[in-house]
PDB file of C-alpha atoms in Angstrom:
ATOM      1  CA  MET U  26      -0.053  -0.632  -0.503  1.00 44.00           C
ATOM      2  CA  ALA U  27       0.794   3.739  -1.127  1.00 53.00           C
ATOM      3  CA  ASP U  28       2.496   4.989   2.830  1.00 61.00           C
ATOM      4  CA  ILE U  29      -0.064   7.995   3.199  1.00 68.00           C
ATOM      5  CA  LYS U  30       0.759   9.631   6.600  1.00 74.00           C
ATOM      6  CA  LEU U  31      -1.764  11.604   8.674  1.00 74.00           C
ATOM      7  CA  PHE U  32      -1.075  15.326   9.802  1.00 78.00           C
ATOM      8  CA  ASN U  33      -3.080  17.702  12.115  1.00 78.00           C
ATOM      9  CA  ILE U  34      -1.720  21.724  11.738  1.00 79.00           C
ATOM     10  CA  LYS U  35      -3.122  23.005  14.136  1.00 79.00           C
ATOM     11  CA  GLY U  36      -0.199  24.330  16.366  1.00 79.00           C
ATOM     12  CA  SER U  37       2.255  22.275  16.760  1.00 82.00           C
ATOM     13  CA  VAL U  38       1.878  19.492  12.808  1.00 82.00           C
ATOM     14  CA  GLN U  39       2.169  16.221  15.090  1.00 77.00           C
ATOM     15  CA  GLU U  40       1.201  12.478  12.556  1.00 77.00           C
ATOM     16  CA  LEU U  41      -1.808  10.626  13.056  1.00 75.00           C
ATOM     17  CA  GLN U  42      -0.739   7.725  14.112  1.00 72.00           C
ATOM     18  CA  SER U  43      -3.230   4.987  11.262  1.00 68.00           C
ATOM     19  CA  GLY U  44      -4.495   0.920  11.718  1.00 62.00           C
ATOM     20  CA  THR U  45      -6.707  -1.376  11.357  1.00 57.00           C
ATOM     21  CA  VAL U  46     -10.481  -1.478  12.806  1.00 54.00           C
ATOM     22  CA  ASN U  47     -11.987  -5.503  13.917  1.00 55.00           C
ATOM     23  CA  LEU U  48     -13.110  -6.024   9.982  1.00 51.00           C
ATOM     24  CA  GLU U  49     -15.477  -8.927  11.789  1.00 52.00           C
ATOM     25  CA  LYS U  50     -17.704  -6.048  13.392  1.00 68.00           C
ATOM     26  CA  GLU U  51     -16.354  -2.296  13.627  1.00 83.00           C
ATOM     27  CA  LEU U  52     -15.950  -1.879   9.870  1.00 87.00           C
ATOM     28  CA  GLN U  53     -19.159  -3.114   8.633  1.00 91.00           C
ATOM     29  CA  THR U  54     -21.037  -2.274  10.176  1.00 92.00           C
ATOM     30  CA  VAL U  55     -19.732   1.768   9.611  1.00 92.00           C
ATOM     31  CA  ILE U  56     -20.469   1.556   6.126  1.00 94.00           C
ATOM     32  CA  GLU U  57     -23.531  -0.401   6.704  1.00 95.00           C
ATOM     33  CA  ARG U  58     -25.074   2.741   8.382  1.00 94.00           C
ATOM     34  CA  ASN U  59     -23.226   5.566   6.100  1.00 95.00           C
ATOM     35  CA  MET U  60     -23.245   3.904   2.305  1.00 96.00           C
ATOM     36  CA  LYS U  61     -24.895   6.241   1.662  1.00 95.00           C
ATOM     37  CA  THR U  62     -22.224   9.013   2.831  1.00 93.00           C
ATOM     38  CA  PHE U  63     -19.501   7.036   1.573  1.00 94.00           C
ATOM     39  CA  PHE U  64     -20.154   5.413  -2.127  1.00 94.00           C
ATOM     40  CA  GLU U  65     -23.190   7.025  -2.237  1.00 94.00           C
ATOM     41  CA  ILE U  66     -24.926   3.307  -2.451  1.00 96.00           C
ATOM     42  CA  THR U  67     -28.384   2.782  -0.866  1.00 97.00           C
ATOM     43  CA  PHE U  68     -27.896  -0.231   2.435  1.00 97.00           C
ATOM     44  CA  LEU U  69     -30.509  -3.422   1.772  1.00 97.00           C
ATOM     45  CA  ALA U  70     -29.602  -6.171   3.483  1.00 96.00           C
ATOM     46  CA  SER U  71     -26.088  -7.267   5.872  1.00 95.00           C
ATOM     47  CA  GLU U  72     -25.069 -10.943   5.372  1.00 94.00           C
ATOM     48  CA  TYR U  73     -28.269 -12.343   3.133  1.00 95.00           C
ATOM     49  CA  SER U  74     -28.682 -15.411   2.555  1.00 93.00           C
ATOM     50  CA  THR U  75     -28.276 -17.368  -0.428  1.00 92.00           C
ATOM     51  CA  THR U  76     -30.042 -20.687  -1.916  1.00 88.00           C
ATOM     52  CA  ASN U  77     -26.366 -21.880  -2.466  1.00 83.00           C
ATOM     53  CA  GLY U  78     -25.177 -22.028   2.107  1.00 79.00           C
ATOM     54  CA  GLY U  79     -23.098 -18.607   1.749  1.00 88.00           C
ATOM     55  CA  ARG U  80     -23.880 -15.063   3.302  1.00 92.00           C
ATOM     56  CA  MET U  81     -23.293 -11.777   1.453  1.00 94.00           C
ATOM     57  CA  ASP U  82     -21.436  -9.248   3.524  1.00 93.00           C
ATOM     58  CA  SER U  83     -23.338  -6.540   2.565  1.00 96.00           C
ATOM     59  CA  LEU U  84     -25.851  -5.784  -0.514  1.00 97.00           C
ATOM     60  CA  GLY U  85     -27.143  -2.893  -1.561  1.00 97.00           C
ATOM     61  CA  ILE U  86     -28.365  -0.298  -5.033  1.00 97.00           C
ATOM     62  CA  ASP U  87     -26.182   2.279  -5.717  1.00 95.00           C
ATOM     63  CA  GLU U  88     -27.424   5.519  -7.602  1.00 94.00           C
ATOM     64  CA  ASN U  89     -27.917   4.398 -11.254  1.00 93.00           C
ATOM     65  CA  PHE U  90     -29.887   1.945 -10.014  1.00 94.00           C
ATOM     66  CA  CYS U  91     -27.413  -1.295  -9.925  1.00 95.00           C
ATOM     67  CA  PRO U  92     -27.458  -4.006  -7.946  1.00 97.00           C
ATOM     68  CA  VAL U  93     -23.856  -3.825  -5.650  1.00 97.00           C
ATOM     69  CA  ILE U  94     -22.389  -6.662  -3.046  1.00 97.00           C
ATOM     70  CA  PHE U  95     -19.508  -6.060  -0.776  1.00 96.00           C
ATOM     71  CA  GLU U  96     -17.020  -8.082   0.286  1.00 93.00           C
ATOM     72  CA  TYR U  97     -14.798  -7.934   2.859  1.00 91.00           C
ATOM     73  CA  LYS U  98     -11.382  -9.218   3.444  1.00 82.00           C
ATOM     74  CA  ARG U  99     -10.890 -10.028   7.170  1.00 71.00           C
ATOM     75  CA  ASP U 100      -7.406 -11.775   6.300  1.00 67.00           C
ATOM     76  CA  VAL U 101      -4.559 -11.258   3.838  1.00 60.00           C
ATOM     77  CA  LYS U 102      -4.961 -14.686   2.919  1.00 63.00           C
ATOM     78  CA  GLU U 103      -8.392 -14.383   2.049  1.00 69.00           C
ATOM     79  CA  ASN U 104     -10.087 -14.170  -1.799  1.00 79.00           C
ATOM     80  CA  VAL U 105     -12.759 -12.054  -1.220  1.00 83.00           C
ATOM     81  CA  ILE U 106     -12.836 -11.398  -4.981  1.00 86.00           C
ATOM     82  CA  ASN U 107     -13.424 -14.683  -6.006  1.00 86.00           C
ATOM     83  CA  GLN U 108     -16.085 -14.346  -3.257  1.00 88.00           C
ATOM     84  CA  GLY U 109     -17.871 -11.837  -4.283  1.00 89.00           C
ATOM     85  CA  LEU U 110     -17.302 -12.722  -7.725  1.00 90.00           C
ATOM     86  CA  PHE U 111     -19.520 -16.288  -6.503  1.00 91.00           C
ATOM     87  CA  TYR U 112     -21.559 -14.406  -5.179  1.00 93.00           C
ATOM     88  CA  LEU U 113     -22.458 -11.847  -8.036  1.00 93.00           C
ATOM     89  CA  ASP U 114     -23.244 -15.450 -10.607  1.00 92.00           C
ATOM     90  CA  TRP U 115     -25.487 -16.383  -8.073  1.00 94.00           C
ATOM     91  CA  LEU U 116     -27.901 -12.826  -7.802  1.00 95.00           C
ATOM     92  CA  LEU U 117     -27.482 -12.253 -11.808  1.00 94.00           C
ATOM     93  CA  ASP U 118     -29.605 -16.326 -11.607  1.00 94.00           C
ATOM     94  CA  HIS U 119     -31.661 -14.371  -8.966  1.00 95.00           C
ATOM     95  CA  LYS U 120     -32.265 -11.362 -10.522  1.00 96.00           C
ATOM     96  CA  ASP U 121     -36.526 -11.526  -8.188  1.00 95.00           C
ATOM     97  CA  SER U 122     -34.630 -12.088  -5.000  1.00 95.00           C
ATOM     98  CA  PHE U 123     -33.161  -9.629  -5.644  1.00 97.00           C
ATOM     99  CA  LYS U 124     -36.300  -7.158  -6.393  1.00 96.00           C
ATOM    100  CA  LEU U 125     -38.694  -8.024  -3.950  1.00 96.00           C
ATOM    101  CA  LEU U 126     -35.254  -7.473  -1.174  1.00 97.00           C
ATOM    102  CA  VAL U 127     -35.699  -3.957  -3.222  1.00 97.00           C
ATOM    103  CA  LEU U 128     -39.003  -3.544  -2.726  1.00 96.00           C
ATOM    104  CA  GLU U 129     -39.411  -4.125   0.677  1.00 96.00           C
ATOM    105  CA  LYS U 130     -36.438  -2.051   1.740  1.00 96.00           C
ATOM    106  CA  VAL U 131     -37.056   0.762  -1.271  1.00 95.00           C
ATOM    107  CA  GLY U 132     -40.516   0.370  -2.605  1.00 95.00           C
ATOM    108  CA  SER U 133     -41.714   0.377  -6.420  1.00 94.00           C
ATOM    109  CA  LYS U 134     -39.870   3.799  -7.987  1.00 93.00           C
ATOM    110  CA  VAL U 135     -36.802   1.623  -7.298  1.00 94.00           C
ATOM    111  CA  ALA U 136     -36.831  -1.472  -7.631  1.00 95.00           C
ATOM    112  CA  GLU U 137     -38.938  -0.894 -11.224  1.00 93.00           C
ATOM    113  CA  GLN U 138     -36.031   1.099 -12.290  1.00 92.00           C
ATOM    114  CA  ILE U 139     -33.305  -1.781 -11.495  1.00 94.00           C
ATOM    115  CA  ASP U 140     -30.660  -1.888 -14.184  1.00 92.00           C
ATOM    116  CA  TRP U 141     -29.182  -5.004 -14.639  1.00 92.00           C
ATOM    117  CA  SER U 142     -26.459  -3.927 -17.311  1.00 87.00           C
ATOM    118  CA  MET U 143     -23.844  -2.886 -14.550  1.00 89.00           C
ATOM    119  CA  PRO U 144     -23.764  -4.952 -11.135  1.00 93.00           C
ATOM    120  CA  ARG U 145     -21.293  -5.233  -8.851  1.00 92.00           C
ATOM    121  CA  VAL U 146     -19.253  -5.883  -6.554  1.00 94.00           C
ATOM    122  CA  ILE U 147     -16.731  -3.596  -4.006  1.00 94.00           C
ATOM    123  CA  CYS U 148     -13.716  -5.645  -1.996  1.00 92.00           C
ATOM    124  CA  ILE U 149     -12.862  -3.835   0.714  1.00 92.00           C
ATOM    125  CA  ALA U 150      -9.671  -4.602   2.496  1.00 88.00           C
ATOM    126  CA  ASN U 151      -6.422  -2.844   4.967  1.00 84.00           C
ATOM    127  CA  ASP U 152      -4.563  -3.240   1.584  1.00 83.00           C
ATOM    128  CA  PHE U 153      -4.366  -5.613  -2.022  1.00 84.00           C
ATOM    129  CA  THR U 154      -1.611  -7.079  -2.997  1.00 81.00           C
ATOM    130  CA  LYS U 155      -0.396  -6.851  -6.297  1.00 82.00           C
ATOM    131  CA  TYR U 156      -1.867 -10.372  -7.544  1.00 83.00           C
ATOM    132  CA  ASP U 157      -5.428  -8.680  -6.422  1.00 83.00           C
ATOM    133  CA  GLU U 158      -4.727  -5.996  -8.471  1.00 79.00           C
ATOM    134  CA  SER U 159      -3.884  -8.175 -11.688  1.00 83.00           C
ATOM    135  CA  ALA U 160      -6.253 -10.238 -11.507  1.00 81.00           C
ATOM    136  CA  ILE U 161      -9.003  -8.395 -11.698  1.00 82.00           C
ATOM    137  CA  LYS U 162      -8.114  -6.951 -15.201  1.00 80.00           C
ATOM    138  CA  GLN U 163      -8.220 -10.786 -16.279  1.00 79.00           C
ATOM    139  CA  MET U 164     -11.411 -10.766 -15.610  1.00 80.00           C
ATOM    140  CA  ASN U 165     -15.210  -9.379 -17.142  1.00 77.00           C
ATOM    141  CA  ARG U 166     -16.531  -8.118 -14.025  1.00 83.00           C
ATOM    142  CA  ASN U 167     -17.330  -5.070 -12.503  1.00 87.00           C
ATOM    143  CA  ILE U 168     -15.010  -5.057  -9.549  1.00 90.00           C
ATOM    144  CA  THR U 169     -13.191  -1.927  -7.650  1.00 91.00           C
ATOM    145  CA  LEU U 170     -10.715  -2.644  -5.192  1.00 91.00           C
ATOM    146  CA  ILE U 171     -11.275   0.280  -1.504  1.00 91.00           C
ATOM    147  CA  ARG U 172      -8.646  -0.431   0.256  1.00 88.00           C
ATOM    148  CA  TYR U 173      -9.330   1.669   3.903  1.00 89.00           C
ATOM    149  CA  ARG U 174      -7.612   3.208   6.984  1.00 85.00           C
ATOM    150  CA  LYS U 175      -8.965   4.572   9.937  1.00 82.00           C
ATOM    151  CA  PHE U 176      -6.085   7.390  12.404  1.00 81.00           C
ATOM    152  CA  GLU U 177      -6.880   8.727  15.552  1.00 76.00           C
ATOM    153  CA  GLY U 178      -9.895  11.823  16.052  1.00 72.00           C
ATOM    154  CA  ASP U 179     -12.073   9.014  14.445  1.00 79.00           C
ATOM    155  CA  LEU U 180     -11.138   9.233  11.367  1.00 84.00           C
ATOM    156  CA  LEU U 181     -11.254   7.661   8.509  1.00 87.00           C
ATOM    157  CA  MET U 182     -10.194   6.803   4.640  1.00 88.00           C
ATOM    158  CA  PHE U 183     -11.326   5.295   2.007  1.00 90.00           C
ATOM    159  CA  GLU U 184      -8.802   4.965  -1.315  1.00 88.00           C
ATOM    160  CA  GLN U 185     -10.052   3.259  -4.524  1.00 87.00           C
ATOM    161  CA  VAL U 186      -7.341   1.295  -5.863  1.00 84.00           C
ATOM    162  CA  ASN U 187      -8.835  -0.280  -8.854  1.00 80.00           C
ATOM    163  CA  GLU U 188     -12.419  -0.781 -11.072  1.00 72.00           C
ATOM    164  CA  ASN U 189     -12.611  -3.166 -13.447  1.00 71.00           C
ATOM    165  CA  VAL U 190     -15.946  -1.227 -15.236  1.00 70.00           C
ATOM    166  CA  ILE U 191     -17.681  -4.069 -18.054  1.00 65.00           C
ATOM    167  CA  ARG U 192     -20.586  -3.957 -19.130  1.00 63.00           C
ATOM    168  CA  ILE U 193     -23.322  -6.656 -19.348  1.00 62.00           C
ATOM    169  CA  SER U 194     -24.760  -7.165 -22.343  1.00 55.00           C
ATOM    170  CA  SER U 195     -28.554  -7.352 -22.166  1.00 47.00           C
ATOM    171  CA  GLU U 196     -29.022 -10.530 -23.740  1.00 42.00           C
ATOM    172  CA  ASN U 197     -27.047 -11.683 -21.206  1.00 43.00           C
ATOM    173  CA  ALA U 198     -28.608  -8.816 -17.989  1.00 44.00           C
ATOM    174  CA  ASP U 199     -31.687  -9.235 -19.185  1.00 47.00           C
ATOM    175  CA  ALA U 200     -31.828  -5.712 -18.494  1.00 43.00           C
ATOM    176  CA  ASN U 201     -35.045  -2.372 -18.210  1.00 46.00           C
ATOM    177  CA  LYS U 202     -37.015  -4.825 -19.803  1.00 45.00           C
ATOM    178  CA  LYS U 203     -39.697  -2.399 -18.965  1.00 46.00           C
ATOM    179  CA  ARG U 204     -38.383   0.646 -20.386  1.00 45.00           C
ATOM    180  CA  LYS U 205     -39.776   2.321 -23.066  1.00 46.00           C
ATOM    181  CA  SER U 206     -39.649   1.739 -26.648  1.00 44.00           C
ATOM    182  CA  ASN U 207     -38.442   5.181 -27.722  1.00 55.00           C
ATOM    183  CA  ASP U 208     -35.793   5.123 -25.195  1.00 68.00           C
ATOM    184  CA  LYS U 209     -33.160   4.721 -27.234  1.00 74.00           C
ATOM    185  CA  THR U 210     -30.392   2.697 -24.890  1.00 80.00           C
ATOM    186  CA  PHE U 211     -26.691   5.389 -24.418  1.00 84.00           C
ATOM    187  CA  GLU U 212     -24.876   3.430 -28.093  1.00 85.00           C
ATOM    188  CA  GLN U 213     -28.328   3.484 -29.837  1.00 86.00           C
ATOM    189  CA  GLN U 214     -28.002   7.655 -29.294  1.00 86.00           C
ATOM    190  CA  TYR U 215     -24.203   7.572 -29.360  1.00 89.00           C
ATOM    191  CA  GLU U 216     -24.763   6.125 -33.522  1.00 90.00           C
ATOM    192  CA  SER U 217     -27.672   7.389 -34.167  1.00 90.00           C
ATOM    193  CA  VAL U 218     -25.943  11.576 -33.687  1.00 92.00           C
ATOM    194  CA  PRO U 219     -24.596  12.995 -37.064  1.00 94.00           C
ATOM    195  CA  ASP U 220     -21.765  13.633 -36.888  1.00 94.00           C
ATOM    196  CA  LYS U 221     -20.461  16.922 -35.485  1.00 95.00           C
ATOM    197  CA  ILE U 222     -22.745  15.476 -32.063  1.00 95.00           C
ATOM    198  CA  LYS U 223     -20.840  12.774 -32.017  1.00 95.00           C
ATOM    199  CA  ASN U 224     -17.641  14.590 -32.314  1.00 96.00           C
ATOM    200  CA  LEU U 225     -17.745  17.369 -29.879  1.00 96.00           C
ATOM    201  CA  TYR U 226     -19.016  14.409 -27.786  1.00 96.00           C
ATOM    202  CA  ASP U 227     -15.952  12.782 -28.022  1.00 96.00           C
ATOM    203  CA  ASP U 228     -13.972  15.694 -27.734  1.00 97.00           C
ATOM    204  CA  VAL U 229     -16.266  15.934 -23.239  1.00 97.00           C
ATOM    205  CA  ARG U 230     -15.738  13.282 -23.010  1.00 96.00           C
ATOM    206  CA  ASN U 231     -12.245  13.105 -23.048  1.00 96.00           C
ATOM    207  CA  TYR U 232     -11.745  16.088 -21.722  1.00 97.00           C
ATOM    208  CA  ILE U 233     -13.660  14.842 -18.591  1.00 97.00           C
ATOM    209  CA  LEU U 234     -11.395  11.468 -18.674  1.00 95.00           C
ATOM    210  CA  ALA U 235      -8.188  13.477 -18.855  1.00 95.00           C
ATOM    211  CA  LEU U 236      -9.327  15.522 -16.007  1.00 95.00           C
ATOM    212  CA  GLY U 237      -7.718  12.905 -13.520  1.00 91.00           C
ATOM    213  CA  ASP U 238      -6.433   9.085 -13.236  1.00 87.00           C
ATOM    214  CA  ASP U 239      -9.108   8.552 -11.164  1.00 88.00           C
ATOM    215  CA  ILE U 240     -11.963   8.993 -13.141  1.00 92.00           C
ATOM    216  CA  THR U 241     -13.885   6.064 -14.530  1.00 90.00           C
ATOM    217  CA  GLU U 242     -16.097   6.084 -17.184  1.00 91.00           C
ATOM    218  CA  THR U 243     -19.554   3.489 -16.963  1.00 88.00           C
ATOM    219  CA  LYS U 244     -21.794   2.792 -20.228  1.00 86.00           C
ATOM    220  CA  LEU U 245     -25.003   2.823 -18.971  1.00 86.00           C
ATOM    221  CA  LYS U 246     -28.307   1.449 -20.898  1.00 83.00           C
ATOM    222  CA  LEU U 247     -30.010   5.141 -20.439  1.00 86.00           C
ATOM    223  CA  TYR U 248     -26.752   7.424 -20.312  1.00 92.00           C
ATOM    224  CA  THR U 249     -23.169   7.936 -19.088  1.00 93.00           C
ATOM    225  CA  ALA U 250     -21.621   8.196 -15.935  1.00 94.00           C
ATOM    226  CA  PHE U 251     -17.940   9.563 -15.423  1.00 96.00           C
ATOM    227  CA  LYS U 252     -17.317   8.924 -11.592  1.00 93.00           C
ATOM    228  CA  LYS U 253     -15.096   8.502  -9.048  1.00 91.00           C
ATOM    229  CA  MET U 254     -15.723   6.584  -5.805  1.00 88.00           C
ATOM    230  CA  LYS U 255     -19.437   8.464  -6.994  1.00 92.00           C
ATOM    231  CA  ASN U 256     -20.971  10.250  -9.671  1.00 94.00           C
ATOM    232  CA  ILE U 257     -19.974  13.870 -10.880  1.00 96.00           C
ATOM    233  CA  ILE U 258     -21.507  13.964 -14.608  1.00 97.00           C
ATOM    234  CA  CYS U 259     -23.209  11.744 -15.939  1.00 96.00           C
ATOM    235  CA  ALA U 260     -24.180  12.495 -19.909  1.00 96.00           C
ATOM    236  CA  GLU U 261     -26.808  12.112 -22.467  1.00 93.00           C
ATOM    237  CA  LEU U 262     -27.500  12.426 -26.494  1.00 94.00           C
ATOM    238  CA  SER U 263     -29.846  13.379 -28.977  1.00 92.00           C
ATOM    239  CA  PRO U 264     -29.510  14.620 -32.852  1.00 93.00           C
ATOM    240  CA  SER U 265     -29.129  18.246 -31.630  1.00 95.00           C
ATOM    241  CA  LYS U 266     -27.153  18.151 -28.771  1.00 95.00           C
ATOM    242  CA  ILE U 267     -25.237  17.201 -25.520  1.00 96.00           C
ATOM    243  CA  THR U 268     -26.947  17.279 -21.944  1.00 96.00           C
ATOM    244  CA  LEU U 269     -24.664  17.137 -19.644  1.00 97.00           C
ATOM    245  CA  TYR U 270     -26.513  16.376 -15.401  1.00 97.00           C
ATOM    246  CA  LEU U 271     -22.976  17.919 -13.082  1.00 97.00           C
ATOM    247  CA  LYS U 272     -23.471  17.584  -9.240  1.00 96.00           C
ATOM    248  CA  LEU U 273     -22.915  21.038  -7.714  1.00 96.00           C
ATOM    249  CA  PRO U 274     -25.049  22.351  -5.089  1.00 95.00           C
ATOM    250  CA  VAL U 275     -27.876  23.764  -7.563  1.00 95.00           C
ATOM    251  CA  ASP U 276     -27.563  27.004  -5.992  1.00 94.00           C
ATOM    252  CA  SER U 277     -23.470  27.546  -6.619  1.00 94.00           C
ATOM    253  CA  ILE U 278     -24.963  28.895 -10.152  1.00 93.00           C
ATOM    254  CA  SER U 279     -25.334  31.654 -11.886  1.00 94.00           C
ATOM    255  CA  TYR U 280     -27.527  29.998 -15.086  1.00 95.00           C
ATOM    256  CA  GLU U 281     -27.748  30.556 -18.020  1.00 95.00           C
ATOM    257  CA  THR U 282     -31.275  30.314 -20.624  1.00 95.00           C
ATOM    258  CA  GLY U 283     -30.694  28.261 -23.177  1.00 95.00           C
ATOM    259  CA  PHE U 284     -27.374  26.506 -21.684  1.00 97.00           C
ATOM    260  CA  SER U 285     -27.579  25.813 -18.093  1.00 96.00           C
ATOM    261  CA  ARG U 286     -30.407  25.631 -15.412  1.00 95.00           C
ATOM    262  CA  ASP U 287     -31.663  23.453 -12.421  1.00 95.00           C
ATOM    263  CA  ALA U 288     -32.892  20.405 -12.996  1.00 95.00           C
ATOM    264  CA  SER U 289     -33.629  19.091  -9.147  1.00 92.00           C
ATOM    265  CA  ASN U 290     -37.175  19.260  -9.804  1.00 89.00           C
ATOM    266  CA  VAL U 291     -36.754  18.111 -13.830  1.00 87.00           C
ATOM    267  CA  GLY U 292     -36.716  14.191 -14.626  1.00 83.00           C
ATOM    268  CA  HIS U 293     -34.075  12.200 -16.292  1.00 85.00           C
ATOM    269  CA  TRP U 294     -32.098   9.768 -15.924  1.00 86.00           C
ATOM    270  CA  GLY U 295     -28.725   9.888 -14.463  1.00 86.00           C
ATOM    271  CA  THR U 296     -28.069  12.072 -11.019  1.00 91.00           C
ATOM    272  CA  GLY U 297     -26.390  15.742 -11.100  1.00 94.00           C
ATOM    273  CA  ASP U 298     -28.874  18.284 -10.269  1.00 95.00           C
ATOM    274  CA  VAL U 299     -26.902  21.496 -12.941  1.00 97.00           C
ATOM    275  CA  GLU U 300     -27.744  20.488 -16.431  1.00 97.00           C
ATOM    276  CA  LEU U 301     -25.606  22.310 -19.440  1.00 97.00           C
ATOM    277  CA  THR U 302     -26.509  22.209 -22.921  1.00 97.00           C
ATOM    278  CA  ILE U 303     -24.048  21.740 -24.761  1.00 97.00           C
ATOM    279  CA  LYS U 304     -24.560  22.873 -29.242  1.00 97.00           C
ATOM    280  CA  GLU U 305     -21.742  23.649 -30.137  1.00 95.00           C
ATOM    281  CA  SER U 306     -17.861  24.561 -29.494  1.00 96.00           C
ATOM    282  CA  ALA U 307     -18.526  27.741 -27.275  1.00 96.00           C
ATOM    283  CA  ASP U 308     -20.936  25.844 -25.650  1.00 97.00           C
ATOM    284  CA  PHE U 309     -18.333  23.236 -24.958  1.00 97.00           C
ATOM    285  CA  GLN U 310     -15.565  26.168 -23.173  1.00 97.00           C
ATOM    286  CA  LYS U 311     -18.045  27.750 -20.937  1.00 96.00           C
ATOM    287  CA  ALA U 312     -19.086  24.656 -19.848  1.00 97.00           C
ATOM    288  CA  LYS U 313     -15.084  23.539 -18.362  1.00 97.00           C
ATOM    289  CA  SER U 314     -14.806  25.414 -15.853  1.00 96.00           C
ATOM    290  CA  LEU U 315     -18.186  23.720 -13.972  1.00 97.00           C
ATOM    291  CA  ILE U 316     -17.300  20.621 -14.616  1.00 97.00           C
ATOM    292  CA  GLU U 317     -13.542  21.049 -13.459  1.00 97.00           C
ATOM    293  CA  ARG U 318     -15.103  21.957  -9.843  1.00 96.00           C
ATOM    294  CA  ALA U 319     -17.494  18.738 -10.152  1.00 96.00           C
ATOM    295  CA  TYR U 320     -13.909  16.960 -10.433  1.00 96.00           C
ATOM    296  CA  SER U 321     -12.264  18.665  -7.512  1.00 94.00           C
ATOM    297  CA  GLU U 322     -16.049  19.515  -5.632  1.00 93.00           C
ATOM    298  CA  ASN U 323     -16.639  15.275  -5.436  1.00 90.00           C
TER     299      ASN U 323
END
């Protein structure tokens, strides 16, 4: 693990000592109680039993309505990645069970929006080996490795080590059969727009990804999300424009008619309540400062 040091600089500078927590209970409990704050994931169940005799450590649904399995590495020799993949395969074969759980915990509105194109596993540990990091690159599944560190003074740090982003095909995932027939997938949107919009989107996409190596691109059913541990920007396409939704406080923006607006009370796919409309390069230039804010403030 990278040698991360944390200092208290009030008065005389003091280094805060780091350590681990009891993974059996303490860390899992803290994450389950604060999953929304940490990862923008709604907690659904702890120690969720499967029909094959196993138990998922924690189960949730993320801001894109995708199922998320949490597994905690309690021992350096424990193969938590394979364990998470085992449970993910089970979940893909038991979608009705997951939907019933979502109905019970958060209601029908969320249950009807479950997106099976990007289910994922988050593995949390005090450290991972180089073999762990290499292994997930070879796997055709969505896996995120997150290291934690606990510092004195009740400070908890998470570091995203690696993320493998694989979209499961709609044929295999049986994704979103109940979407309206006129809702084009993001891939269909991209293929159908004029070259001008396609090229402009490529410029926007490349600009966002170049902001930092901690950004990943998640192509969902109806939109694309650019994220760190949480979404920071979501994008939709239409024949005449690119629409971005930025995760910024809506009261921190000076809005411009035709370019930006508060979308907190406007129905839209994806997350983020500051909407930007990009029709040409000049709009993209105006959007850059807000895109950079979304990156730096999340």
